[in-house]
Coordinates of C-alpha atoms in Angstrom, one line a residue:
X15 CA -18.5 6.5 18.7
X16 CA -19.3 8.9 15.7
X17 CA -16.2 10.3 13.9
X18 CA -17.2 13.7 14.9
X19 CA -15.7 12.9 17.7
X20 CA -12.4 13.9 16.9
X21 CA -11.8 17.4 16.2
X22 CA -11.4 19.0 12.4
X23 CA -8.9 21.3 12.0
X24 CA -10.2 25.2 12.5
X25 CA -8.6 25.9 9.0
X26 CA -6.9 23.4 5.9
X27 CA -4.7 25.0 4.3
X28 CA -4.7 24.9 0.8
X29 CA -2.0 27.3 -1.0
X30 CA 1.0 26.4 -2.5
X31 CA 3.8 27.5 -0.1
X32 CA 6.5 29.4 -2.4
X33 CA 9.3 31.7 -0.8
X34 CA 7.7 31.2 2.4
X35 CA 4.6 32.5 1.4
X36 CA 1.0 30.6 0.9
X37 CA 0.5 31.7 -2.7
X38 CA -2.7 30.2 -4.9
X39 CA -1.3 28.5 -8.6
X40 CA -0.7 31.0 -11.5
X41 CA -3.3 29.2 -13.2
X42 CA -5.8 29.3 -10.2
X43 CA -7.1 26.1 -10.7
X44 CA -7.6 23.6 -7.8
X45 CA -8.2 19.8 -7.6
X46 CA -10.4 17.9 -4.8
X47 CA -9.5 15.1 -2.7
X48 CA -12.0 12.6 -1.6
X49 CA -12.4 11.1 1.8
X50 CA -12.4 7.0 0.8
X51 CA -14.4 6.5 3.8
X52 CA -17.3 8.4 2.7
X53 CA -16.6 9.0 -1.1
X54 CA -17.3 12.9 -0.6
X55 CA -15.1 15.6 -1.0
X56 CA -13.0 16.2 1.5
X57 CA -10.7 19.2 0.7
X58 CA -9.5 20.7 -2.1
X59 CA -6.3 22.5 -2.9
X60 CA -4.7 24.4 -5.3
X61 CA -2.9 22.9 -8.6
X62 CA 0.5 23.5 -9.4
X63 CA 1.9 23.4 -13.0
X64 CA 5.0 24.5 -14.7
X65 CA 5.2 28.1 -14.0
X66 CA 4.5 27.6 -10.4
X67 CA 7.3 25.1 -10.2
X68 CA 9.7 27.9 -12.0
X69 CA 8.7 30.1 -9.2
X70 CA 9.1 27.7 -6.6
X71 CA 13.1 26.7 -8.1
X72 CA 13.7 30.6 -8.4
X73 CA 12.9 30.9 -4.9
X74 CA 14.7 28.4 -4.1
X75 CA 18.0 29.3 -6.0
X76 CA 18.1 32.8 -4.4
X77 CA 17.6 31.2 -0.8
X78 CA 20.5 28.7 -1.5
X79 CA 23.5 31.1 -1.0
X80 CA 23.2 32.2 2.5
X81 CA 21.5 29.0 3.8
X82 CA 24.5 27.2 2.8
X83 CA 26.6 28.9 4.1
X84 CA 25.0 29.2 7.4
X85 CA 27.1 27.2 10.2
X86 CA 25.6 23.6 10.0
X87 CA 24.6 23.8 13.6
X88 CA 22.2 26.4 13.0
X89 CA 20.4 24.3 10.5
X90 CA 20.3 21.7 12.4
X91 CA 19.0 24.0 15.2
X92 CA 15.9 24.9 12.7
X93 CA 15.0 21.1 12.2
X94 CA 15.0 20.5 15.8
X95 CA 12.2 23.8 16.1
X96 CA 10.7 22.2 13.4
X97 CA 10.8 18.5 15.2
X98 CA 9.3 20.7 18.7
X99 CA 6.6 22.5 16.8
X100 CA 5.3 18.8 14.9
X101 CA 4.7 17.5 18.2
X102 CA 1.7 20.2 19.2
X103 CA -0.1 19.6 15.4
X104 CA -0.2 15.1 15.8
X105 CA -4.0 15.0 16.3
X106 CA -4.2 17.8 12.9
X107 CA -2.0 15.6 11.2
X108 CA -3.5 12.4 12.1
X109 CA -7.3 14.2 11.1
X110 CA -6.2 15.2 7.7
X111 CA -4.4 11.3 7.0
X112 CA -7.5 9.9 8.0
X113 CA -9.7 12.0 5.7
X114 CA -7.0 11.8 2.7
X115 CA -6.0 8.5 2.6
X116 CA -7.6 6.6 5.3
X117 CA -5.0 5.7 8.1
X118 CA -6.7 5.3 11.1
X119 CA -6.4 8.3 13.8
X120 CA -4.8 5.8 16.2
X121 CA -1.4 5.7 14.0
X122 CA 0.0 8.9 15.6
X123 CA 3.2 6.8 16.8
X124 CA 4.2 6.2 13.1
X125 CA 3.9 10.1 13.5
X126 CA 6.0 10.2 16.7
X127 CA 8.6 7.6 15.2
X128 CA 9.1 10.5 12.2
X129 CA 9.8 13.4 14.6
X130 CA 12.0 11.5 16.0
X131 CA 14.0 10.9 12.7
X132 CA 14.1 14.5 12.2
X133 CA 16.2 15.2 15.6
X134 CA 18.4 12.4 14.4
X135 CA 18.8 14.0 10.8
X136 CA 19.7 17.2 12.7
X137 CA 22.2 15.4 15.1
X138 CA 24.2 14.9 11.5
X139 CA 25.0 18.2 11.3
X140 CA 28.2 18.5 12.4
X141 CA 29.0 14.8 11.0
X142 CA 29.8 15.4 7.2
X143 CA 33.6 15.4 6.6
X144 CA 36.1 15.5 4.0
X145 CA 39.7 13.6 3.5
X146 CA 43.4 14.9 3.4
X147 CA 46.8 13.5 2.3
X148 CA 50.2 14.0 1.7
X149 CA 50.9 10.7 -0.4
X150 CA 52.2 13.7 -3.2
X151 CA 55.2 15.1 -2.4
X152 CA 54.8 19.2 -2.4
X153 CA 51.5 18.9 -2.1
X154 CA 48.4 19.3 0.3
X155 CA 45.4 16.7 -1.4
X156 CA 41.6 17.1 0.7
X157 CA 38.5 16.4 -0.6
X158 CA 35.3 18.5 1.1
X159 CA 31.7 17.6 0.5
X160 CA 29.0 20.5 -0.5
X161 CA 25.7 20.7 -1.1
X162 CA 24.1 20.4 -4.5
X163 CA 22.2 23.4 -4.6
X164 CA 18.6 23.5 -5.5
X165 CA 16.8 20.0 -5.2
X166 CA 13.5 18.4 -5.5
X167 CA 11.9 15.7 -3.8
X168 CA 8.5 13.6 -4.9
X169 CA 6.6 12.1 -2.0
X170 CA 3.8 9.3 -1.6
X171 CA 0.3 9.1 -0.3
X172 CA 1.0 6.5 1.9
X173 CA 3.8 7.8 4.7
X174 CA 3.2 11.3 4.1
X175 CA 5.1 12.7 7.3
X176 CA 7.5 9.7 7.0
X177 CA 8.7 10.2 3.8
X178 CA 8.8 14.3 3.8
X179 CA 10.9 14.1 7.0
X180 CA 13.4 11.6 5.6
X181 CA 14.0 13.7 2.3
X182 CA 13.6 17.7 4.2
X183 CA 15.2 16.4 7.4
X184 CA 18.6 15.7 5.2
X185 CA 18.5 18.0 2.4
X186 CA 18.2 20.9 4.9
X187 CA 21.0 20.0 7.3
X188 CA 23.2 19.4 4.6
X189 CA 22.9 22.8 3.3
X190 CA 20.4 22.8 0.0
X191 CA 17.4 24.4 -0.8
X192 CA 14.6 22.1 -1.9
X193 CA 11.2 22.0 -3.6
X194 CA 8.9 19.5 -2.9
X195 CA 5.8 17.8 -4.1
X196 CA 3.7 16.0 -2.3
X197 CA 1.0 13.1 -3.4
X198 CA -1.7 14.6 -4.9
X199 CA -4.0 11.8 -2.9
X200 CA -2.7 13.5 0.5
X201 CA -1.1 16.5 0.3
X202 CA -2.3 18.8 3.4
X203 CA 0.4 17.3 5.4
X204 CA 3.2 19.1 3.7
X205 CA 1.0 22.2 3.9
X206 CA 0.9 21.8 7.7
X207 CA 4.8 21.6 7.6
X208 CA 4.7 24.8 5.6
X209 CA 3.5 27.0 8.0
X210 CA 5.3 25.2 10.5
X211 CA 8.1 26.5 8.7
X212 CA 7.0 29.9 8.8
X213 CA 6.0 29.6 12.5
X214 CA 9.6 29.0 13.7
X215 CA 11.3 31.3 11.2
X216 CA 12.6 28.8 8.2
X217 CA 14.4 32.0 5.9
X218 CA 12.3 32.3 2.7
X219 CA 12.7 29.8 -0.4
X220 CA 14.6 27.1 1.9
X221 CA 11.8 24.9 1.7
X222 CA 8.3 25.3 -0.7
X223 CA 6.1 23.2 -0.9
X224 CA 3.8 22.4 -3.8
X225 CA 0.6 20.1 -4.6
X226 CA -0.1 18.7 -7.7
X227 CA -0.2 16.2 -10.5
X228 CA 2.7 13.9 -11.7
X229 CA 2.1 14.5 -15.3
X230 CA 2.2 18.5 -15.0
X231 CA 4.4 19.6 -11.7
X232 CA 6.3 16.7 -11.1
X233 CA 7.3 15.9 -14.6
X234 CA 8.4 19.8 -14.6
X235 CA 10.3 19.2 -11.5
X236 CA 12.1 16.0 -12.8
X237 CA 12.8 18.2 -15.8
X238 CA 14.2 21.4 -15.0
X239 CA 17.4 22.4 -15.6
X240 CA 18.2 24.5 -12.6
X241 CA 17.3 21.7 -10.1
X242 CA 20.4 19.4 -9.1
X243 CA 19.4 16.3 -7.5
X244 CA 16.0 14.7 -7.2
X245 CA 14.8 12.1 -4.7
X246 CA 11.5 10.1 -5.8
X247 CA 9.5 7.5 -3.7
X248 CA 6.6 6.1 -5.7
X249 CA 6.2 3.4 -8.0
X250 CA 8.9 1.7 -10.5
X251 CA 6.7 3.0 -13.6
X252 CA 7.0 6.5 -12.4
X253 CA 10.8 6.1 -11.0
X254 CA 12.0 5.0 -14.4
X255 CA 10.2 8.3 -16.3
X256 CA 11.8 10.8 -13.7
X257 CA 15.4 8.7 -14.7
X258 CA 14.2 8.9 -18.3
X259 CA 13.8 12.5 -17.7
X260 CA 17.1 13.3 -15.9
X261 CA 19.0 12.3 -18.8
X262 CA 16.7 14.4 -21.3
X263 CA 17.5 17.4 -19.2
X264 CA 20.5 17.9 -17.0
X265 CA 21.9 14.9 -15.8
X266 CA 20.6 15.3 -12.3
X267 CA 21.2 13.0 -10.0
X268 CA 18.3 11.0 -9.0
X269 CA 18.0 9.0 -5.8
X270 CA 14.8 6.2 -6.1
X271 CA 13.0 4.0 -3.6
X272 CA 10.3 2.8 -5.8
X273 CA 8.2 -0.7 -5.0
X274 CA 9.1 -4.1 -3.2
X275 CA 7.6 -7.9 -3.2
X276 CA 8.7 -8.8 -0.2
X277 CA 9.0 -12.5 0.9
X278 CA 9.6 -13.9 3.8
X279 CA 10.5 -17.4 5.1
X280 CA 9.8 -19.3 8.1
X281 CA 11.5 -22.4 8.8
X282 CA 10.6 -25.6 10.8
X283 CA 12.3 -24.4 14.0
X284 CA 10.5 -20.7 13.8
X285 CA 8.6 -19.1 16.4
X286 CA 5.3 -20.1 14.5
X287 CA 3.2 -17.7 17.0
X288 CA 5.7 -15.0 16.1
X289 CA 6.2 -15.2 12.5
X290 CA 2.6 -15.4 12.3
X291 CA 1.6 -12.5 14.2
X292 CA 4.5 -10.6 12.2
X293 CA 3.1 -11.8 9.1
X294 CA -0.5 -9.8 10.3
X295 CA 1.1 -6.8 11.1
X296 CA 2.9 -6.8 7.9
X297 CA -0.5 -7.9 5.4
X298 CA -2.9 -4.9 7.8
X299 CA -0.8 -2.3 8.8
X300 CA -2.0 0.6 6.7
X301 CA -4.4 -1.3 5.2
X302 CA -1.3 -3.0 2.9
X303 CA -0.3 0.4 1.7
X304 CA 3.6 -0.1 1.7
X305 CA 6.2 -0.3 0.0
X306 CA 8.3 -2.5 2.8
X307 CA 5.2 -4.6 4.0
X308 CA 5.3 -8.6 3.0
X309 CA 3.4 -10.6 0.9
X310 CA 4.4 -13.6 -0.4
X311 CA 5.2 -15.9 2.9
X312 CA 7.4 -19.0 2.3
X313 CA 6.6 -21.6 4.8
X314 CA 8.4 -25.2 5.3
X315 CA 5.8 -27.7 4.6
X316 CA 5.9 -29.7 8.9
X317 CA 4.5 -26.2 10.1
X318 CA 2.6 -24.6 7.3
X319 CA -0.9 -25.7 8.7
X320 CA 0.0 -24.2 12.2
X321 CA 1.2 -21.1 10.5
X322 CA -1.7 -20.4 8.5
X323 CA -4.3 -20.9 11.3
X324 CA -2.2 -18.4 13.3
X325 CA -2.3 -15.9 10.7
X326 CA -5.8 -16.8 10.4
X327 CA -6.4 -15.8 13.7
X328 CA -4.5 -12.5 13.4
X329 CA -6.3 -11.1 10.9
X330 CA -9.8 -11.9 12.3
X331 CA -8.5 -10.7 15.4
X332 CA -7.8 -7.1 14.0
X333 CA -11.4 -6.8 13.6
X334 CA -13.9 -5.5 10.4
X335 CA -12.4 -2.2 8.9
X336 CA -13.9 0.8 10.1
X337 CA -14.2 4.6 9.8
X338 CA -10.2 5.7 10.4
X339 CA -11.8 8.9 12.2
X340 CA -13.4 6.6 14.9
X341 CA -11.2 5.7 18.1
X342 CA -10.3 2.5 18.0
X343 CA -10.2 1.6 14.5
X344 CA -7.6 -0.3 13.4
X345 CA -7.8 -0.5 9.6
X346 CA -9.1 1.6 7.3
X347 CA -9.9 1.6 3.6
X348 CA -7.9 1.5 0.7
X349 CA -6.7 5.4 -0.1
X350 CA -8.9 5.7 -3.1
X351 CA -10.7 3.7 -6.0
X352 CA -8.0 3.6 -8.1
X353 CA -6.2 1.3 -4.9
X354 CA -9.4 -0.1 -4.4
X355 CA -10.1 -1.4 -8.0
X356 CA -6.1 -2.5 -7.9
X357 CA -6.7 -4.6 -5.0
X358 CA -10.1 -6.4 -5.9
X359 CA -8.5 -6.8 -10.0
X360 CA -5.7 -9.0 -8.2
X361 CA -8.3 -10.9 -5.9
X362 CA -10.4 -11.2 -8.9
X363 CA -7.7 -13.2 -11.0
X364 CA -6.9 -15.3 -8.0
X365 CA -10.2 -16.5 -8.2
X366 CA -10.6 -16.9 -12.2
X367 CA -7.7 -18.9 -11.7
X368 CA -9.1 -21.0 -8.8
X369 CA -6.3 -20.6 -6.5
X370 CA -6.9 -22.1 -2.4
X371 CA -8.1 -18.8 -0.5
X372 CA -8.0 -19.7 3.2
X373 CA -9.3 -16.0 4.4
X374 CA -11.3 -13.6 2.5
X375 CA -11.4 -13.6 -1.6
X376 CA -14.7 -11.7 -1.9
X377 CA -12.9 -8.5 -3.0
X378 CA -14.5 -5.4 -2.0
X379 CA -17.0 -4.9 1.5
X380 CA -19.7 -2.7 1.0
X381 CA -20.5 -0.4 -1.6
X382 CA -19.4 2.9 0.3
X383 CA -15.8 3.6 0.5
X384 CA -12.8 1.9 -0.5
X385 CA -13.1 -1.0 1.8
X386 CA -11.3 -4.7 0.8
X387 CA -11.5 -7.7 2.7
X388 CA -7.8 -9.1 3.9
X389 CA -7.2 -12.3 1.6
X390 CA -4.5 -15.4 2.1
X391 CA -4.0 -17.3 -0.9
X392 CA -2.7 -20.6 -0.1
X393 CA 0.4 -22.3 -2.3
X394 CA -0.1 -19.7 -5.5
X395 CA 1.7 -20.1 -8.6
X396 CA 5.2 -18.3 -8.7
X397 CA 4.0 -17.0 -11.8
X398 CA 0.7 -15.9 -10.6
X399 CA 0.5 -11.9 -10.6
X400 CA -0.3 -12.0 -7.1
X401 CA 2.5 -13.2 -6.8
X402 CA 4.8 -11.1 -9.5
X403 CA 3.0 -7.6 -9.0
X404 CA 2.6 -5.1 -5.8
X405 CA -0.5 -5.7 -4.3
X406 CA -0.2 -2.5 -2.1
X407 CA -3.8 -4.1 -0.1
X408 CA -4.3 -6.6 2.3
X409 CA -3.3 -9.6 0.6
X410 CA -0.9 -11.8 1.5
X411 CA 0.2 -15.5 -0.2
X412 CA 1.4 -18.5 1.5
X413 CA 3.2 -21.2 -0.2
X414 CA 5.4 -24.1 1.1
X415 CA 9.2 -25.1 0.7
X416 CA 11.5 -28.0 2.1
X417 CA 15.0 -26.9 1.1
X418 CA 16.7 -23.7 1.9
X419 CA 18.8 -23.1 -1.5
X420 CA 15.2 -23.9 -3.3
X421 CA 13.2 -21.6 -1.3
X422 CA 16.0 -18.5 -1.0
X423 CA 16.1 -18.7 -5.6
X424 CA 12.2 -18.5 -5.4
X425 CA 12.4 -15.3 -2.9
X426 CA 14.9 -13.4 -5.3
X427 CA 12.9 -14.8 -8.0
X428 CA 11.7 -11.2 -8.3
X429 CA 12.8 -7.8 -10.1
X430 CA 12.4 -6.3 -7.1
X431 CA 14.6 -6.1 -3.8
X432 CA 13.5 -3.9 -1.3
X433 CA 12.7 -6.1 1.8
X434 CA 12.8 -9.4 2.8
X435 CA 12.5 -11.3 6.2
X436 CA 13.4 -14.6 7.7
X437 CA 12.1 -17.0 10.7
X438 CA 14.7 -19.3 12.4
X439 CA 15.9 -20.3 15.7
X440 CA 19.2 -21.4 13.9
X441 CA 21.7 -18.2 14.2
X442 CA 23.9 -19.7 11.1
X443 CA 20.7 -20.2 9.3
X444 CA 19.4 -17.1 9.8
X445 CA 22.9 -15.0 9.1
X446 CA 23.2 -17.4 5.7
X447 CA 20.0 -16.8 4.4
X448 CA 20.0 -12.8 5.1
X449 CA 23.4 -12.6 2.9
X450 CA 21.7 -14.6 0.4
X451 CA 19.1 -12.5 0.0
X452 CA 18.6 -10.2 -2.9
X453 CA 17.7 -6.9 -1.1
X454 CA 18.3 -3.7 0.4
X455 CA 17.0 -4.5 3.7
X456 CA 16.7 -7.9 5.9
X457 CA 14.7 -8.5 9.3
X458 CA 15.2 -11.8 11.5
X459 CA 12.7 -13.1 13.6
X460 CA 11.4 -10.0 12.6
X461 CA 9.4 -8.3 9.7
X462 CA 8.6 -5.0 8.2
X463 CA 8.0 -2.3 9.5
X464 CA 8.9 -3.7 12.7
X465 CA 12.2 -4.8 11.3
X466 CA 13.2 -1.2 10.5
X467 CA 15.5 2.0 12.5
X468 CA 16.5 5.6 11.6
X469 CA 19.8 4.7 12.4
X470 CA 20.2 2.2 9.5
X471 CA 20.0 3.2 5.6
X472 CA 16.8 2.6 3.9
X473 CA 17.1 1.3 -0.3
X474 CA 16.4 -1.4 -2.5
X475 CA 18.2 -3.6 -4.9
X476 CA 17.2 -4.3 -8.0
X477 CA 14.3 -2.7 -9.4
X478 CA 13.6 -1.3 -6.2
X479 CA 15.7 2.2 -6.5
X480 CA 18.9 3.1 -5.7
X481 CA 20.5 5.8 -3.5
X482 CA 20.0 5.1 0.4
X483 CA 18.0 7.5 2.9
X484 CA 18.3 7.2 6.8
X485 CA 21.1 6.0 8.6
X486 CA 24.7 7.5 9.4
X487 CA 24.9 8.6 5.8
X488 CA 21.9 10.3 4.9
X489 CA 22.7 13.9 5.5
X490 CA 26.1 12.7 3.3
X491 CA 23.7 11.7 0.4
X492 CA 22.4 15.2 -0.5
X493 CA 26.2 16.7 -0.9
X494 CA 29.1 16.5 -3.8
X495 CA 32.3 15.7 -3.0
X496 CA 35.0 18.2 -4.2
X497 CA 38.5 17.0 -4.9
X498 CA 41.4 20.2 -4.2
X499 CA 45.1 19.9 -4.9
X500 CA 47.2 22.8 -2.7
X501 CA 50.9 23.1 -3.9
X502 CA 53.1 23.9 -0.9

């Protein structure tokens, strides 16, 4: 079936959205975005810089005073418009991910799963409280909690709906005014939430929305001294430069869920057929483009063989990649060359280095789009940088163990601590490994993403950010609390 198939959107919008207007940059210029199915220009959109982003805070600061103090009930009551009205634009949403970054059509219930985080976000509403005491006598002590003010967010390629939801969904309920920027690899998802906004009547300068660069609106963003807190999701290089760049300025605060090398272990008394067909999800899903997904595997040595040929089997299973516009397609290609040349560079070493490849090493397929074959590497140095570094492809390592306190030191081994995962019929097992475990979040007899819920927060430890989004505290996250002594 040609990818024709599937309607294109009658119009891609392409303007920055400012004060709840689609505006073009100052400087006019636009940037294009390449389809890495086809190589060819896809879209193209316009580039914000610096003055744009001083337009985009102003609008912003003069929307913050009454949307604040609007009853938190009616905010909510906006997201949940906004959650209704994402549900009729899926297949335009889906379209433009395909064409961006290559997810394939099919993953509209990643979509779904977001909308649904968005109602939750809004059932927060009415959930943000403060403290009182009378421990001092003659005096009333409460504490409230406000919102910041004027914030920014910085979103990924990879979870473009995801990861706007989780950061609008909260800041808005909790009564701020934000700017955001999205990936400049898949931006037209934001755009389509813009005039969503301005469908169901979002007041002006709540929400804009800009596209551009890292270097020029997002370093402006991280910067400037009239925005109060900034939440990033990207890579540890870039998270560290927007902390860098909250101390040169304001002191913002800044909230960070940067990268993850996830491991996971499967013990002798695991599920194999389970932890295996976890594992697969977690190497192909999104083509290896996340943050959460696992890839070094830690495997006790009497079931390692098994293991492997089941994960084996999973990945042939899923099938060749294919065009992410076709029906059916399971896995697409990487989101761009600069993924793609990522993903091969690490394949490439494994090989120099003549590590045991029991799937794939041939690096790239084809010589048209961004296309990688999946790859296990079998028992791979610890110090290996497939091992060390964030693949963010479909490449996975498996590697043996016999004892539990050896194996759990080589799976913190990391400075990263964003996911890890763990394979055990043995309840006591499984509760002392996940407490010894140096990260944010922890699955048993499960994996990421499957491992993962709105209703419990979403961080790292280590080098993997800090601050927490989802969960009962989320909408908490994007407000100050306020001491206030009251003589009687």
């Amino acid at each position: 079936m040609p990818r024709d198939s599937v309607d294109k959107p009658a119009h891609i919008e392409d303007k920055l959205f400012i004060n709840g207007e689609f505006v073009p940059s100052i400087s006019g210029k636009k940037f294009e975005i390449l389809d890495p199915t086809t190589d060819e220009v896809a879209a193209s959109v316009y580039e914000a810089g610096v003055e744009d982003v001083d337009r985009a805070v102003e609008a912003a600061e003069n929307a913050f005073p009454a949307w604040s103090e609007l009853p938190a009930s009616e905010r909510a009551a906006y997201m949940l418009k906004l959650a209704d009205a994402l549900e009729d634009v899926v297949p335009e949403i889906g379209y433009m991910d395909a064409v961006t970054m290559g997810k394939p059509y099919v993953g509209s219930p990643v979509t779904h799963h977001s909308i649904q985080n968005l109602r939750y976000l809004a059932g927060q509403a009415r959930d943000v409280f403060g403290e009182t005491s009378l421990s001092t006598p003659g005096k009333l002590a409460l504490s409230l909690r406000q919102p910041f003010g004027v914030c920014a967010a910085i979103i990924p390629w990879n979870g473009p709906l995801m990861m706007l939801i989780n950061k609008v969904g909260a800041a808005l309920v909790a009564g701020n005014t934000l700017v955001l920027k999205s990936s400049e690899k898949a931006p037209f998802t934001a755009l389509i939430v813009a005039r969503l906004c301005k469908q169901i009547g979002l007041p002006p300068g709540v929400l804009n929305i800009l596209s551009g660069y890292g270097t020029s609106c997002g370093e402006a963003l991280a910067k400037h001294m009239r925005v109060r807190r900034i939440s990033f999701t990207g890579s540890v290089a870039t998270g560290k430069l927007i902390q860098k760049a909250s101390a040169e300025s304001n002191l913002k605060k800044v909230a960070l869920e940067l990268g993850g090398k996830n491991p996971m272990l499967v013990f002798d008394d695991a599920d194999v057929t389970l932890a295996a067909r976890g594992a697969t999800m977690a190497t192909l899903i999104n083509t290896g483009q996340g943050c959460i997904l696992t890839t070094r595997i830690y495997v006790h040595s009497k079931i390692v063989d098994g293991f492997v040929e089941e994960l084996k089997k999973g990945v042939a299973a899923a099938g060749e990649p294919g065009d992410p516009l076709v029906p059916g397609t399971r896995r697409g290609p990487q989101a761009d060359q600069t993924q793609l040349r990522r993903v091969v560079g690490l394949i490439e070493d494994g090989r120099r280095n003549n590590y045991d490849i029991a799937l794939g090493g041939k690096g790239r397929i084809g010589d048209k789009g961004c296309y990688v074959e999946p790859t296990i590497f079998v028992n791979v140095p610890e110090d290996a940088k497939v091992m060390r570094e964030e693949v963010f492809g479909p490449v996975v390592c498996v590697t043996t163990f016999t004892d539990e306190a050896d194996v759990i030191r080589r799976a913190n081994d990391t400075e990263f601590g964003l996911y890890a995962s763990v394979f055990t019929k043995d309840l006591s097992r499984a509760v002392r490994v996940a407490k010894a475990f140096e990260a944010g979040l922890v699955g048993v007899n499960c994996t990421s993403p499957a491992g993962l819920s709105e209703d419990l927060a979403f961080g790292g430890w280590k080098q993997s950010g800090s601050g927490r989004e989802n969960g009962r505290r989320a909408v908490e996250a994007w407000t100050e609390e306020k001491s206030i002594m009251i003589s009687l």
